[in-house]
XYZ file of C-alpha atoms in Angstrom:
741
model
C -26.519 -77.210 160.737
C -27.347 -80.643 159.340
C -25.571 -83.919 160.172
C -23.706 -85.761 157.434
C -26.088 -87.445 154.962
C -25.984 -91.217 154.770
C -27.279 -91.615 151.144
C -25.138 -93.745 148.815
C -25.008 -90.990 146.163
C -23.426 -88.496 148.539
C -20.794 -86.287 146.839
C -18.441 -83.750 148.263
C -17.772 -80.157 147.214
C -15.340 -77.603 148.687
C -14.643 -74.114 147.578
C -14.373 -70.362 148.188
C -17.561 -68.301 148.588
C -17.516 -65.732 145.828
C -20.996 -64.359 146.132
C -24.094 -64.806 148.243
C -27.243 -64.873 146.127
C -29.599 -65.352 149.077
C -29.394 -66.042 152.779
C -32.206 -66.241 155.290
C -30.791 -65.548 158.826
C -33.677 -67.255 160.566
C -33.913 -70.560 158.653
C -30.244 -70.569 157.550
C -31.156 -71.421 153.989
C -28.605 -69.930 151.518
C -27.852 -69.832 147.861
C -24.088 -69.407 147.246
C -21.902 -68.920 144.226
C -18.712 -70.847 144.912
C -15.389 -70.954 143.215
C -14.328 -74.652 142.952
C -11.029 -76.050 141.818
C -11.246 -77.558 138.361
C -14.269 -75.469 137.294
C -13.979 -72.302 135.225
C -17.534 -71.199 136.107
C -18.884 -70.446 139.557
C -20.968 -73.281 141.100
C -24.342 -72.659 142.662
C -24.625 -74.309 146.154
C -27.793 -74.421 148.193
C -27.930 -75.482 151.858
C -28.217 -74.280 155.446
C -25.705 -72.253 157.408
C -26.183 -70.031 160.457
C -24.366 -67.272 158.544
C -21.849 -66.955 155.688
C -19.767 -64.216 154.056
C -17.796 -63.849 150.768
C -14.193 -64.960 151.168
C -15.044 -67.785 153.516
C -14.325 -71.416 152.739
C -17.048 -74.062 152.589
C -16.909 -77.856 152.971
C -20.077 -79.526 151.869
C -21.613 -82.836 150.988
C -24.800 -83.550 149.112
C -25.990 -84.283 145.555
C -26.130 -82.520 142.102
C -29.555 -81.484 140.846
C -30.630 -79.931 137.508
C -33.145 -77.271 138.551
C -35.704 -76.547 135.900
C -35.308 -72.779 136.256
C -31.926 -72.207 137.702
C -29.979 -75.088 136.018
C -27.253 -77.268 137.539
C -26.685 -76.728 141.260
C -25.241 -78.582 144.243
C -27.758 -79.300 146.990
C -25.844 -79.546 150.268
C -27.300 -81.526 153.100
C -24.084 -80.843 155.092
C -22.418 -77.406 155.097
C -19.412 -76.238 157.126
C -18.117 -72.650 156.959
C -14.413 -71.879 157.719
C -12.668 -68.463 158.126
C -10.498 -67.322 155.198
C -6.899 -68.692 155.179
C -6.054 -68.659 151.527
C -4.651 -65.514 149.943
C -7.737 -65.296 147.712
C -10.119 -65.544 150.673
C -8.208 -63.022 152.712
C -8.212 -60.652 149.766
C -11.970 -60.934 149.479
C -12.324 -60.553 153.237
C -10.157 -57.454 153.358
C -12.048 -55.962 150.357
C -15.286 -56.192 152.454
C -14.762 -52.752 153.904
C -14.285 -53.905 157.472
C -10.950 -51.949 157.749
C -11.176 -48.329 156.690
C -8.553 -47.494 154.080
C -8.557 -50.955 152.572
C -10.931 -51.538 149.639
C -10.721 -54.026 146.731
C -7.690 -52.259 145.100
C -5.486 -52.186 148.266
C -6.764 -55.559 149.424
C -5.248 -56.946 146.170
C -1.990 -55.014 146.645
C -1.541 -56.140 150.289
C -2.200 -59.788 149.513
C 0.145 -59.611 146.528
C 2.882 -58.109 148.729
C 2.425 -60.298 151.846
C 0.297 -63.275 150.865
C -1.244 -65.234 153.757
C 0.849 -63.252 156.257
C -0.987 -60.018 155.557
C -2.874 -60.000 158.867
C 0.374 -60.545 160.796
C 2.065 -57.693 158.877
C -0.655 -55.188 159.789
C -0.708 -56.396 163.391
C 3.021 -56.834 164.200
C 5.052 -55.083 161.391
C 2.878 -52.153 160.228
C 5.984 -50.293 158.998
C 6.090 -52.733 156.058
C 2.829 -51.269 154.745
C 4.898 -48.502 153.253
C 6.522 -51.092 150.861
C 3.204 -51.404 149.076
C 2.786 -49.149 146.035
C 0.372 -46.324 146.725
C 0.399 -46.542 150.459
C 1.955 -43.481 151.731
C 2.270 -42.256 155.414
C -1.322 -40.932 155.625
C -2.949 -44.073 154.280
C -0.685 -46.228 156.327
C -1.509 -44.448 159.534
C -5.235 -44.669 158.673
C -4.955 -48.445 158.084
C -2.989 -48.940 161.347
C -5.466 -46.860 163.357
C -8.436 -48.557 161.839
C -6.794 -51.939 162.485
C -6.273 -51.033 166.176
C -9.916 -49.839 166.391
C -11.014 -53.256 164.963
C -8.965 -55.208 167.483
C -12.023 -55.951 169.619
C -14.129 -56.594 166.487
C -11.491 -59.163 165.364
C -11.901 -60.965 168.703
C -15.600 -61.071 168.015
C -15.041 -62.364 164.476
C -12.799 -65.196 165.812
C -15.456 -66.090 168.369
C -18.230 -66.106 165.787
C -16.155 -68.247 163.308
C -15.374 -70.710 166.065
C -19.070 -71.274 166.688
C -20.325 -71.270 163.132
C -21.489 -67.605 162.705
C -19.969 -65.322 160.065
C -18.558 -61.805 160.596
C -21.403 -59.986 158.815
C -22.899 -58.766 162.091
C -19.550 -58.209 163.958
C -19.562 -54.430 163.714
C -23.165 -54.257 165.025
C -22.322 -56.607 167.919
C -19.286 -54.491 168.848
C -21.333 -51.313 168.663
C -23.862 -52.930 171.078
C -21.558 -54.608 173.593
C -18.148 -52.818 173.101
C -15.086 -54.534 174.556
C -17.269 -56.880 176.697
C -18.790 -58.432 173.525
C -17.093 -61.844 173.742
C -17.706 -62.186 177.524
C -21.374 -61.321 176.987
C -21.903 -63.829 174.155
C -19.979 -66.632 176.095
C -22.063 -66.022 179.206
C -25.409 -65.660 177.459
C -25.312 -66.428 173.661
C -29.076 -65.638 173.515
C -28.295 -62.019 174.018
C -27.497 -62.016 170.273
C -31.141 -62.741 169.405
C -32.363 -60.276 171.975
C -30.148 -57.339 171.162
C -28.776 -57.642 167.586
C -31.165 -57.041 164.722
C -30.584 -59.591 162.014
C -29.459 -62.403 164.308
C -32.424 -64.673 165.034
C -33.013 -67.131 167.869
C -31.933 -70.090 165.756
C -28.511 -68.573 165.074
C -28.047 -67.741 168.776
C -29.146 -71.289 169.589
C -26.419 -72.724 167.277
C -23.827 -70.810 169.327
C -25.396 -72.013 172.536
C -25.312 -75.634 171.462
C -21.624 -75.336 170.515
C -21.040 -73.861 173.962
C -22.680 -77.084 175.292
C -25.674 -75.352 176.823
C -28.281 -77.980 177.680
C -31.394 -77.769 175.450
C -33.417 -77.931 178.694
C -31.313 -75.329 180.534
C -33.360 -72.501 182.117
C -31.240 -69.884 180.348
C -32.403 -71.339 177.052
C -36.051 -71.666 177.970
C -36.312 -68.205 179.500
C -34.627 -66.823 176.443
C -37.217 -68.623 174.283
C -40.066 -67.087 176.320
C -38.685 -63.520 175.872
C -37.977 -64.135 172.228
C -41.500 -65.405 171.485
C -42.948 -62.298 173.126
C -40.492 -60.123 171.151
C -41.672 -61.836 167.950
C -45.183 -60.978 169.015
C -44.287 -57.308 168.917
C -43.784 -57.753 165.061
C -47.467 -58.308 164.912
C -48.159 -55.304 167.183
C -48.702 -57.235 170.383
C -47.564 -55.834 173.789
C -48.066 -59.199 175.335
C -49.524 -62.659 174.650
C -52.165 -64.867 176.390
C -50.386 -67.563 178.394
C -52.246 -70.294 176.427
C -50.879 -68.918 173.112
C -47.370 -68.177 174.376
C -46.572 -71.630 175.817
C -47.277 -73.574 172.545
C -45.245 -70.926 170.659
C -42.274 -71.363 172.956
C -42.602 -75.221 172.848
C -42.491 -75.118 169.008
C -39.548 -72.685 168.987
C -37.490 -74.792 171.421
C -38.723 -78.157 170.132
C -39.458 -79.343 173.723
C -41.937 -81.765 175.101
C -44.817 -80.463 177.135
C -43.648 -81.634 180.608
C -44.069 -78.417 182.616
C -40.609 -77.178 181.927
C -41.824 -74.007 180.143
C -44.295 -73.221 182.955
C -41.449 -73.571 185.511
C -39.312 -71.222 183.482
C -42.092 -68.671 183.384
C -42.390 -68.839 187.187
C -38.588 -68.397 187.486
C -38.710 -65.460 185.101
C -41.441 -63.697 186.977
C -39.714 -64.173 190.324
C -36.305 -62.946 189.165
C -36.477 -59.268 190.116
C -32.963 -58.528 188.781
C -33.046 -60.006 185.316
C -36.635 -60.617 184.459
C -37.891 -59.209 181.095
C -41.510 -60.467 181.471
C -44.377 -59.562 183.750
C -47.771 -61.198 184.279
C -51.154 -59.509 184.022
C -54.684 -60.161 182.757
C -56.346 -58.959 179.493
C -60.001 -59.500 178.926
C -60.011 -61.954 181.866
C -57.211 -64.044 180.307
C -53.836 -64.645 181.860
C -51.235 -62.828 179.833
C -47.510 -62.229 179.834
C -46.049 -58.896 178.716
C -42.635 -57.768 177.984
C -41.875 -55.515 180.977
C -40.878 -52.325 179.103
C -44.115 -52.365 177.055
C -46.227 -53.142 180.150
C -44.660 -50.098 181.882
C -45.165 -47.973 178.766
C -48.917 -48.716 178.646
C -49.266 -48.016 182.314
C -47.377 -44.796 181.938
C -49.655 -43.601 179.095
C -52.739 -44.272 181.101
C -51.472 -42.589 184.236
C -50.344 -39.453 182.459
C -53.488 -39.085 180.281
C -55.591 -39.371 183.394
C -53.514 -36.658 185.128
C -53.974 -34.400 182.076
C -57.791 -35.029 181.917
C -58.132 -33.898 185.521
C -56.860 -30.379 184.663
C -58.065 -27.370 182.801
C -56.530 -25.851 179.611
C -53.560 -23.491 180.418
C -55.157 -20.658 178.480
C -57.789 -18.272 179.916
C -61.429 -19.057 179.023
C -62.155 -18.211 175.338
C -65.508 -17.128 173.980
C -65.763 -19.750 171.167
C -68.414 -17.907 169.149
C -66.349 -14.735 169.015
C -63.204 -16.807 168.218
C -65.003 -18.665 165.393
C -66.214 -15.456 163.813
C -62.722 -13.998 164.028
C -60.860 -16.967 162.558
C -63.328 -17.291 159.702
C -62.692 -13.702 158.661
C -58.950 -14.217 159.007
C -58.890 -17.322 156.841
C -61.672 -16.498 154.473
C -63.135 -19.948 155.111
C -66.681 -20.738 156.330
C -66.428 -23.697 158.772
C -69.029 -26.471 158.578
C -71.171 -27.145 161.638
C -69.070 -30.215 162.570
C -65.856 -28.291 162.155
C -67.159 -25.447 164.358
C -68.109 -27.833 167.003
C -64.735 -29.455 166.872
C -63.096 -26.059 167.441
C -65.382 -25.320 170.405
C -64.571 -28.559 172.063
C -60.870 -28.192 171.490
C -60.780 -24.722 173.018
C -62.283 -26.043 176.326
C -60.375 -29.374 176.503
C -57.106 -30.356 178.094
C -56.808 -33.413 175.863
C -58.583 -33.634 172.551
C -58.547 -36.078 169.586
C -59.527 -35.271 165.949
C -59.943 -38.197 163.579
C -61.337 -38.715 160.110
C -60.328 -39.714 156.574
C -59.082 -37.763 153.656
C -60.973 -34.622 152.522
C -63.032 -34.110 155.667
C -61.286 -30.964 156.802
C -58.964 -32.038 159.642
C -56.304 -29.615 158.498
C -58.743 -26.725 158.381
C -59.934 -27.471 161.948
C -56.386 -27.747 163.247
C -55.330 -24.486 161.520
C -58.369 -22.698 162.999
C -57.492 -23.884 166.528
C -53.887 -22.896 166.151
C -54.715 -19.397 164.809
C -57.032 -18.688 167.705
C -54.597 -19.934 170.401
C -51.639 -18.306 168.775
C -53.575 -15.000 168.924
C -53.877 -15.589 172.728
C -50.057 -16.064 172.824
C -50.284 -19.758 173.683
C -46.915 -21.486 173.211
C -47.408 -24.269 170.717
C -45.211 -27.185 169.641
C -46.085 -29.315 166.558
C -44.706 -32.754 165.895
C -45.268 -35.898 163.803
C -43.781 -39.434 163.783
C -41.833 -39.099 160.543
C -39.858 -36.453 158.677
C -42.274 -36.464 155.782
C -45.230 -36.011 158.043
C -43.549 -33.277 159.989
C -42.667 -31.378 156.721
C -46.274 -31.787 155.552
C -47.543 -30.435 158.853
C -45.263 -27.367 158.473
C -46.535 -26.751 154.965
C -50.196 -26.977 155.928
C -50.015 -24.969 159.151
C -47.338 -22.399 158.254
C -45.688 -23.207 161.593
C -42.472 -25.119 162.426
C -43.045 -28.822 163.014
C -40.517 -31.396 164.054
C -40.363 -35.203 164.219
C -41.237 -36.581 167.635
C -37.591 -37.829 168.019
C -36.194 -34.407 167.309
C -38.631 -32.840 169.746
C -37.629 -35.320 172.434
C -33.925 -34.673 171.703
C -32.327 -38.082 171.321
C -29.612 -38.937 173.850
C -27.575 -41.496 171.863
C -25.174 -42.270 174.795
C -28.079 -43.441 176.959
C -30.269 -44.875 174.147
C -33.057 -42.522 175.311
C -34.231 -38.966 175.208
C -33.035 -35.800 176.912
C -36.600 -34.585 177.366
C -38.557 -36.207 180.144
C -40.496 -35.369 183.327
C -37.298 -33.749 184.715
C -36.702 -31.765 181.515
C -40.104 -31.200 179.944
C -41.012 -29.346 176.751
C -41.485 -25.617 177.032
C -45.059 -25.304 175.597
C -48.670 -24.729 176.588
C -50.084 -26.990 173.778
C -48.506 -29.969 172.079
C -50.039 -31.002 168.725
C -49.275 -34.517 167.504
C -50.225 -35.426 163.946
C -50.481 -39.008 162.415
C -51.052 -40.534 165.810
C -52.189 -43.769 164.278
C -48.502 -44.694 163.660
C -47.194 -43.855 167.142
C -46.463 -46.934 169.228
C -46.801 -47.278 172.954
C -43.108 -46.739 173.789
C -42.887 -43.547 171.809
C -46.199 -42.266 173.158
C -45.116 -42.896 176.689
C -41.853 -40.923 176.105
C -43.839 -38.107 174.638
C -46.217 -37.849 177.537
C -43.406 -38.071 180.017
C -41.916 -34.930 178.590
C -45.226 -33.046 178.331
C -45.615 -30.418 181.272
C -48.483 -31.259 183.561
C -50.077 -27.866 182.872
C -49.936 -28.236 179.103
C -52.730 -29.381 176.807
C -52.573 -32.114 174.205
C -54.232 -32.154 170.761
C -53.776 -35.291 168.716
C -54.839 -35.824 165.129
C -54.996 -39.122 163.128
C -56.960 -41.403 160.923
C -58.056 -44.336 163.120
C -59.131 -46.354 159.980
C -55.544 -46.554 158.765
C -53.112 -49.309 159.691
C -52.073 -49.168 163.382
C -48.348 -48.492 164.253
C -45.548 -50.636 163.005
C -44.449 -50.948 166.585
C -46.386 -52.596 169.341
C -49.792 -51.279 170.536
C -52.683 -49.316 168.941
C -52.578 -46.043 170.795
C -55.077 -44.050 168.678
C -57.558 -46.961 168.467
C -57.347 -47.535 172.249
C -57.890 -43.887 173.012
C -61.091 -43.895 170.910
C -62.357 -47.310 172.194
C -61.930 -46.278 175.864
C -64.366 -43.287 175.359
C -62.678 -41.417 178.129
C -60.924 -38.805 176.010
C -62.934 -36.114 174.147
C -62.991 -36.995 170.476
C -64.431 -35.575 167.305
C -64.755 -37.800 164.243
C -65.175 -35.777 161.046
C -66.942 -37.596 158.241
C -68.266 -34.965 155.801
C -66.249 -34.958 152.531
C -66.055 -31.360 151.273
C -66.827 -30.365 147.654
C -63.270 -29.830 146.399
C -62.042 -33.148 147.893
C -65.113 -34.934 146.483
C -63.877 -34.217 142.928
C -60.811 -36.461 143.623
C -61.246 -40.102 142.766
C -58.519 -40.818 145.279
C -60.690 -39.366 148.058
C -63.957 -40.877 146.952
C -62.469 -44.316 146.334
C -60.678 -44.158 149.746
C -63.972 -43.497 151.489
C -65.661 -46.175 149.507
C -62.995 -48.707 150.611
C -63.317 -47.585 154.213
C -67.127 -48.138 154.030
C -66.703 -51.692 152.690
C -67.651 -50.735 149.059
C -65.673 -51.767 145.976
C -63.946 -48.662 144.609
C -64.595 -47.497 141.056
C -62.116 -49.473 139.024
C -63.524 -48.500 135.582
C -61.315 -46.671 133.161
C -62.027 -42.983 133.618
C -63.087 -40.613 130.879
C -60.343 -38.103 130.352
C -57.725 -37.262 132.988
C -57.962 -38.719 136.482
C -56.024 -39.229 139.617
C -57.002 -42.887 140.189
C -56.361 -45.799 137.725
C -56.743 -49.474 137.768
C -54.659 -51.742 135.449
C -55.829 -55.408 135.297
C -53.239 -58.133 135.552
C -54.470 -61.696 136.176
C -51.198 -63.250 137.378
C -48.078 -62.069 139.373
C -45.726 -62.347 136.355
C -47.945 -60.105 134.276
C -48.372 -57.672 137.216
C -44.718 -57.418 137.853
C -43.975 -56.643 134.136
C -46.868 -54.133 134.029
C -45.662 -52.314 137.284
C -42.094 -51.947 135.860
C -43.588 -50.579 132.596
C -45.882 -48.098 134.309
C -43.166 -46.820 136.693
C -40.389 -46.499 134.136
C -42.226 -45.365 131.033
C -45.985 -44.673 131.164
C -46.338 -42.400 134.212
C -43.160 -40.407 133.520
C -44.114 -39.970 129.800
C -47.742 -39.083 130.392
C -47.670 -37.112 133.576
C -44.055 -35.839 133.744
C -43.261 -37.665 136.970
C -39.693 -38.560 138.083
C -39.766 -42.373 138.334
C -37.534 -42.378 141.351
C -38.297 -39.244 143.139
C -42.068 -38.920 142.503
C -43.399 -42.459 142.206
C -43.542 -44.835 145.168
C -44.513 -48.475 144.816
C -46.362 -49.743 147.919
C -46.799 -53.444 148.442
C -48.970 -55.457 150.810
C -45.918 -57.471 151.827
C -42.261 -58.137 151.163
C -42.521 -61.653 149.763
C -43.816 -62.933 146.501
C -43.438 -62.110 142.864
C -45.036 -58.639 143.276
C -43.707 -58.171 146.858
C -41.262 -55.407 147.763
C -38.193 -57.564 147.595
C -38.802 -58.805 144.021
C -39.983 -55.407 142.696
C -36.964 -53.623 144.252
C -34.673 -55.806 142.161
C -36.643 -55.329 139.037
C -37.007 -51.582 139.388
C -33.437 -51.116 140.458
C -32.277 -52.908 137.299
C -34.549 -50.753 135.163
C -34.077 -47.332 136.816
C -30.613 -47.444 138.143
C -28.543 -50.303 136.842
C -25.390 -50.582 139.018
C -22.122 -49.358 137.437
C -18.719 -49.515 138.761
C -19.546 -47.707 142.029
C -21.492 -50.435 143.668
C -21.194 -52.806 146.657
C -23.096 -56.014 147.554
C -23.955 -56.445 151.182
C -26.589 -58.396 153.183
C -28.288 -59.693 150.001
C -28.601 -56.348 148.222
C -26.609 -54.376 145.638
C -26.067 -50.705 146.629
C -25.110 -48.147 143.987
C -24.844 -44.445 143.637
C -28.197 -42.793 143.028
C -30.149 -45.742 144.516
C -33.239 -44.901 146.480
C -32.866 -46.528 149.928
C -34.753 -46.755 153.274
C -33.528 -46.898 156.818
C -35.227 -49.860 158.578
C -34.208 -49.152 162.222
C -33.842 -46.130 164.478
C -30.223 -45.002 164.609
C -29.878 -42.370 167.274
C -26.239 -41.767 166.562
C -26.793 -40.930 162.871
C -30.278 -39.313 163.659
C -32.021 -41.318 161.012
C -35.025 -43.319 161.830
C -37.117 -46.375 160.750
C -38.873 -45.487 157.444
C -36.704 -42.486 156.427
C -36.049 -42.616 152.630
C -32.946 -41.171 150.940
C -30.635 -41.430 147.949
C -27.108 -42.764 147.797
C -24.874 -39.869 146.700
C -21.379 -41.351 147.022
C -19.693 -44.755 147.422
C -15.951 -45.110 148.253
C -14.888 -48.765 148.071
C -11.411 -47.947 149.350
C -12.750 -46.233 152.405
C -15.435 -48.874 152.860
C -18.127 -46.165 153.122
C -21.117 -44.798 151.260
C -23.196 -41.698 151.924
C -26.951 -41.298 151.848
C -28.699 -37.913 151.580
C -31.994 -37.779 153.464
C -34.241 -34.724 153.400
C -32.269 -32.783 155.956
C -28.732 -34.292 156.063
C -26.113 -36.473 154.420
C -25.274 -39.569 156.557
C -22.117 -41.885 156.185
C -22.532 -45.704 156.442
C -19.746 -48.138 156.882
C -20.182 -51.199 154.637
C -20.648 -53.307 157.721
C -23.608 -51.103 158.710
C -25.581 -51.559 155.453
C -27.986 -54.093 157.080
C -29.779 -50.965 158.301
C -30.600 -49.964 154.682
C -32.706 -51.652 151.949
C -33.646 -50.418 148.407
C -36.800 -48.352 148.455
C -38.123 -48.340 144.939
C -40.786 -50.487 146.376
C -41.715 -50.577 150.203
C -44.446 -52.182 152.196
C -47.625 -50.194 152.907
C -46.836 -50.559 156.616
C -43.565 -48.608 156.070
C -45.370 -45.840 154.122
C -47.417 -44.771 157.185
C -47.193 -41.111 157.947
C -45.951 -40.267 154.438
C -47.457 -38.849 151.306
C -46.082 -39.257 147.846
C -46.970 -37.436 144.547
C -47.894 -40.806 142.995
C -48.224 -44.336 144.375
C -48.669 -47.658 142.639
C -50.037 -50.611 144.546
C -50.013 -54.190 143.422
C -53.219 -55.941 144.575
C -53.154 -59.695 143.790
C -54.470 -62.838 145.442
C -50.825 -63.858 145.836
C -50.969 -61.552 148.919
C -54.233 -63.192 150.197
C -53.101 -63.234 153.810
C -52.393 -59.489 153.887
C -55.423 -58.288 151.885
C -57.245 -56.250 154.480
C -59.487 -53.151 154.265
C -57.286 -50.846 156.422
C -54.223 -51.909 154.438
C -55.639 -51.025 151.085
C -57.229 -47.783 152.526
C -53.814 -46.754 153.960
C -52.044 -47.400 150.658
C -54.574 -45.434 148.648
C -54.537 -42.520 151.009
C -50.700 -42.160 150.629
C -51.128 -40.807 147.107
C -51.339 -37.060 146.753
C -51.722 -36.525 142.991
C -52.208 -40.057 141.653
C -52.867 -43.610 142.697
C -52.597 -46.610 140.405
C -53.769 -50.184 141.352
C -52.337 -53.033 139.339
C -53.761 -56.538 139.713
C -57.014 -58.405 140.020
C -60.478 -57.076 140.757
C -61.066 -60.235 142.801
C -58.081 -59.264 145.093
C -59.424 -55.700 145.525
C -62.824 -57.150 146.493
C -61.142 -59.544 149.006
C -59.298 -56.684 150.662
C -62.395 -54.419 150.845
C -64.461 -57.068 152.439
C -61.878 -58.166 154.931
C -62.466 -55.651 157.741
C -61.434 -57.926 160.609
C -57.709 -57.247 160.565
C -55.514 -58.877 163.158
C -56.180 -58.344 166.845
C -53.481 -56.655 168.827
C -53.008 -57.699 172.463
C -52.761 -54.328 174.159
C -53.991 -53.399 177.691
C -54.062 -49.552 177.216
C -57.874 -49.404 176.494
C -58.627 -51.439 179.544
C -56.259 -49.333 181.676
C -57.834 -46.076 180.484
C -61.377 -47.350 181.187
C -60.536 -48.719 184.655
C -58.789 -45.496 185.891
C -61.533 -43.173 184.613
C -64.745 -45.077 185.431
C -66.246 -41.961 186.832
C -65.599 -39.812 183.893
C -68.362 -39.038 181.383
C -67.841 -40.389 177.824
C -66.167 -37.755 175.687
C -66.964 -38.908 172.151
C -68.781 -36.561 169.852
C -70.679 -38.394 167.075
C -69.967 -36.208 164.052
C-alpha cells in the first residue's frame, strides 16, 4: 500500500468496486471498474491493494491518464479499501455467494426490504426474513443456518478488512484454521502465506505491519526463510544452497546484510518444536531444506534400499519358458531388448522401464503382467492422474487406480489411510508415469508398500520432471543402483507416425520435420511470425479448421498446451479468447478470482482437494450453476463435484493449459504455440513432453526459430534434490543395475 502522493496534480476519486478486471495477489497490482458519483459509465482505476472484492468501497488519489489502448483511466498512487456499508455495496457483497440461499435476486430483495440494516436483521431478527417476497420457511431456515455457519467466517472477514485484506479467501482460511482462525492470524500473520494458497508473503506482510510487527522481528525473518524455500519448490527444488537462499530472503524482506538472516537461520535450526527447516549438504555445498521434503527423500532412499536387499515374492521363473508362453498368448514376437527387459523384471525386486513413445514399453509391461498373473501374483496398478490410470487400464486390460485412490485419502488428517501400519495387499506394485511423481507422493507410496512386495515403475525420463519438488525418476536412473532398462528401438508401426518420429528427433536434438506433409498426417506446423498472428491462428484452428477437417470436438478432443501462462499466446490469454469463441457466457455465469465461469466451460482443478477427491490437473466440465445457492457443479471423469463460489480459486478455465499441467495425460489432439515470446521456457524436454501428449494429432503454431531454440536448449533447470546422493551413498557396495539397451 503506497503512501499519499505529493505531486501538485494529485486528484481524488472514491467509489464502489463494481468489477475486478485484474488483480495480482503477490504484487497487489489491480485494474478495477468503479462506480463513481456523477459518472454514468464505470471508471477504470489502476493501483495496488493487498486484496479487493466487488461491493467494497475505495478511496484513492492519483492522476488521470489516457492509455493508448485502454483509453481514459485513473492511475492511483494511493488506494484504500473499505468494507461495504452502503445498500448497494451490501447487495453486491451478499450476491457474492458467501451465504447459501442468497444469490443476486434475493440479495436485491433483502436490501430493498431492510436497507443497510440487513446484516442486523439476519443476525438478530431472523423472523423478519419471512416478510420478504419469495422467502418461505424452507429458504428462511436455510439462510439462518448458513448465516450461523458463517459466523466464524464473518469474524475472519472483519479481521481481514481491518488489516487491508479482502474477504475473497475467507472461506479457505476458515476451512484451514476453523474457529481459531483469527487467533492464529493475530499470533502469526505469516501463517497466511504459509498455509493459504493465493495469499502471498507480501499480503501477509501487510497484515503483520498493521499489527506493528517489527520488520526485523525474528518471526518475520524466519517466515521469510521458510517462504523463500517454499517458493523454491515451485521450481522443483527440495532445498536451496545457503549462498542462494540468503540473498533471496534479503531481497524478499528488503533488509540490510548485517547478519540478521544468518542469526534467524540458526534460531530456526535450533527450534525443535517449530522449525520448518533443516540443514544438510548437497554436492559439498551447505544447503537448507524444508523439513518435510528432507524427510521424504530420506524415506524414499531407506525404503528402496530395503526393497533392493530382498528377493521377488514369487517363486523362481524359467524366463525362456515364460517368454515362449507369453508370445504365443499375445501373438506378438518380442524384440531382443524387450525380451531382456522381461527377463530382468522377473528376477528383480525393484525394476525401472524407461523410454520414449513407440518403443514398446506397454508391450513389455503387458508381457510381465501376463506371466506373473499366471503365477497368481497379486498385482496393483496405479498412475499419478486419472487420465493416466484410465489409459493404463485400457492398455493392460486390468484395473488401475490413481495413486491417491490407491493410498486412500484421509481428509480429516490431511494424509493417507495406507501406510506402513496399513500396507497395500499386493505382491507387485506397478507405477506408470513415474516422471511426474514428486518426492512427497513417492515417499507415501513406498511407506504403504509391503516389505515383501516387488516394485515395477515405468516412465519417460526425457519428459519434464514432476510439477512438485524433486526428480524421482531422474534420480533413480542417475544413481545407477536400481536395475533399469532403457528401450530405444522405435517399432515399425509407430515409426509411421510423424508424432513419434518428430518426438524422437526433438529428444535427440534434431529439428523436427516442419514441412507441410503430402496428404493426411498426424503432425502439422503453422507458421506465425508474431504473437498476435499466432493467437488468431490458434483460435481459428481450434474452433474451425480441426473440427471441420478431422471431425474433432473443439472442447472435448482438442487441448491447447502452452509453454507458460503469461504472454499473448500464454494459457491465460488463450483461455479468454477460446472461452469467448467456444462457450460465450450466457445468463448462467459467475465472475470470481479474475475468471468468468459458465455452464459447459472446460475447467481444471489446480490443487489437491482431499475432501472433494479431485486433484491437481484434473479436467472437467461445468454442468450446473445456481447463483441463488452460490454453487456450481463440475463433472470430472468419475464424479460430479459441487463448488461454493468462494472455492472457485481452485478452478481455472482449461481450454488452454501449460505443458507442465499436461503431464501424465494424453489427448486426441494437441495444439502447441511455440514463439520466441516464451524464450525463457523454450526447452527440449518441454517441447518433447508437449508433442508426446498428442494421441492422434499434434499441431505446432509459431516460429521455426522458436522451435530450433527449444530443441537446442537441453540444459533445463537444475533441481536441488538429495535423493540421488542418498541412494548412491547407502548402496555403495551394490553393483550398477543399468542395462544399456
